[in-house]
mmCIF file of C-alpha atoms in Angstrom:
data_model
loop_
_atom_site.group_PDB
_atom_site.id
_atom_site.type_symbol
_atom_site.label_atom_id
_atom_site.label_comp_id
_atom_site.label_asym_id
_atom_site.label_seq_id
_atom_site.Cartn_x
_atom_site.Cartn_y
_atom_site.Cartn_z
ATOM 1 C CA GLY A 296 4.589 13.384 2.975
ATOM 2 C CA LEU A 297 4.405 9.685 2.348
ATOM 3 C CA LYS A 298 0.603 9.461 2.485
ATOM 4 C CA VAL A 299 0.269 12.087 -0.258
ATOM 5 C CA ALA A 300 2.869 10.304 -2.414
ATOM 6 C CA ILE A 301 0.985 7.014 -2.052
ATOM 7 C CA LYS A 302 -2.352 8.588 -3.013
ATOM 8 C CA GLU A 303 -0.735 10.233 -6.052
ATOM 9 C CA LYS A 304 0.976 7.021 -7.162
ATOM 10 C CA TYR A 305 -1.977 4.703 -6.423
ATOM 11 C CA PRO A 306 -5.353 6.461 -6.804
ATOM 12 C CA GLY A 307 -7.275 3.391 -5.536
ATOM 13 C CA THR A 308 -6.067 4.109 -1.991
ATOM 14 C CA GLN A 309 -8.969 4.027 0.479
ATOM 15 C CA ASP A 310 -7.431 4.240 3.964
ATOM 16 C CA MET A 311 -4.031 4.520 5.663
ATOM 17 C CA GLN A 312 -3.010 3.898 9.270
ATOM 18 C CA ILE A 313 0.411 4.284 10.874
ATOM 19 C CA GLU A 314 1.383 1.664 13.462
ATOM 20 C CA PRO A 315 4.667 1.870 15.411
ATOM 21 C CA ILE A 316 6.835 -1.264 15.150
ATOM 22 C CA GLY A 317 9.738 -0.338 17.428
ATOM 23 C CA PHE A 318 13.293 1.007 17.181
ATOM 24 C CA GLY A 319 11.898 4.191 15.599
ATOM 25 C CA LEU A 320 10.271 2.298 12.725
ATOM 26 C CA SER A 321 6.625 2.455 11.710
ATOM 27 C CA SER A 322 4.339 0.377 9.552
ATOM 28 C CA LEU A 323 1.915 2.120 7.219
ATOM 29 C CA LYS A 324 -1.117 -0.053 6.556
ATOM 30 C CA VAL A 325 -2.811 0.896 3.303
ATOM 31 C CA ALA A 326 -6.231 -0.249 2.086
ATOM 32 C CA ILE A 327 -6.633 -0.134 -1.684
ATOM 33 C CA VAL A 328 -9.339 -1.174 -4.120
ATOM 34 C CA ILE A 329 -8.344 -3.457 -6.984
ATOM 35 C CA PRO A 330 -10.822 -4.363 -9.734
ATOM 36 C CA ASP A 331 -12.105 -7.944 -9.449
ATOM 37 C CA GLY A 332 -10.788 -10.249 -12.148
ATOM 38 C CA ASP A 333 -7.715 -8.107 -12.825
ATOM 39 C CA GLY A 334 -5.091 -10.874 -12.610
ATOM 40 C CA GLY A 335 -1.786 -9.722 -11.173
ATOM 41 C CA ALA A 336 -3.193 -6.427 -9.904
ATOM 42 C CA ALA A 337 -2.310 -7.206 -6.279
ATOM 43 C CA GLU A 338 1.333 -7.870 -7.138
ATOM 44 C CA GLU A 339 1.392 -4.727 -9.277
ATOM 45 C CA ALA A 340 0.071 -2.714 -6.315
ATOM 46 C CA GLU A 341 2.947 -4.053 -4.173
ATOM 47 C CA LYS A 342 5.464 -2.985 -6.826
ATOM 48 C CA ILE A 343 3.924 0.487 -7.117
ATOM 49 C CA LEU A 344 3.942 1.008 -3.342
ATOM 50 C CA ALA A 345 7.503 -0.343 -2.966
ATOM 51 C CA SER A 346 8.734 2.080 -5.665
ATOM 52 C CA ILE A 347 7.729 5.162 -3.647
ATOM 53 C CA LYS A 348 10.593 7.044 -2.004
ATOM 54 C CA GLY A 349 10.543 6.414 1.742
ATOM 55 C CA VAL A 350 8.956 2.961 1.433
ATOM 56 C CA GLU A 351 11.359 0.204 2.477
ATOM 57 C CA SER A 352 9.109 -2.673 1.428
ATOM 58 C CA ALA A 353 5.487 -3.486 0.651
ATOM 59 C CA GLU A 354 3.558 -6.701 1.154
ATOM 60 C CA ILE A 355 -0.040 -7.843 0.991
ATOM 61 C CA VAL A 356 -1.224 -9.001 4.401
ATOM 62 C CA SER A 357 -4.917 -9.345 3.578
ATOM 63 C CA LEU A 358 -6.932 -9.677 0.383
ATOM 64 C CA THR A 359 -10.722 -9.600 0.156
ATOM 65 C CA LEU A 360 -12.892 -9.885 -2.922
ATOM 66 C CA THR A 361 -15.925 -7.633 -3.286
#
């Protein structure tokens, strides 16, 4: 399903958790690894995730440097 499509489209995927929102909708929280110093990579990840069939929208809610 959707988890497989995300892993295929974005190989840096580390973890995924489904959280119910309400009204039959769910949020899929995805943890990905982006190379440090790769300017614009976070925005590119949002675009990649949003382009997957079944994904209504994608947004970064947390960003941590390693």
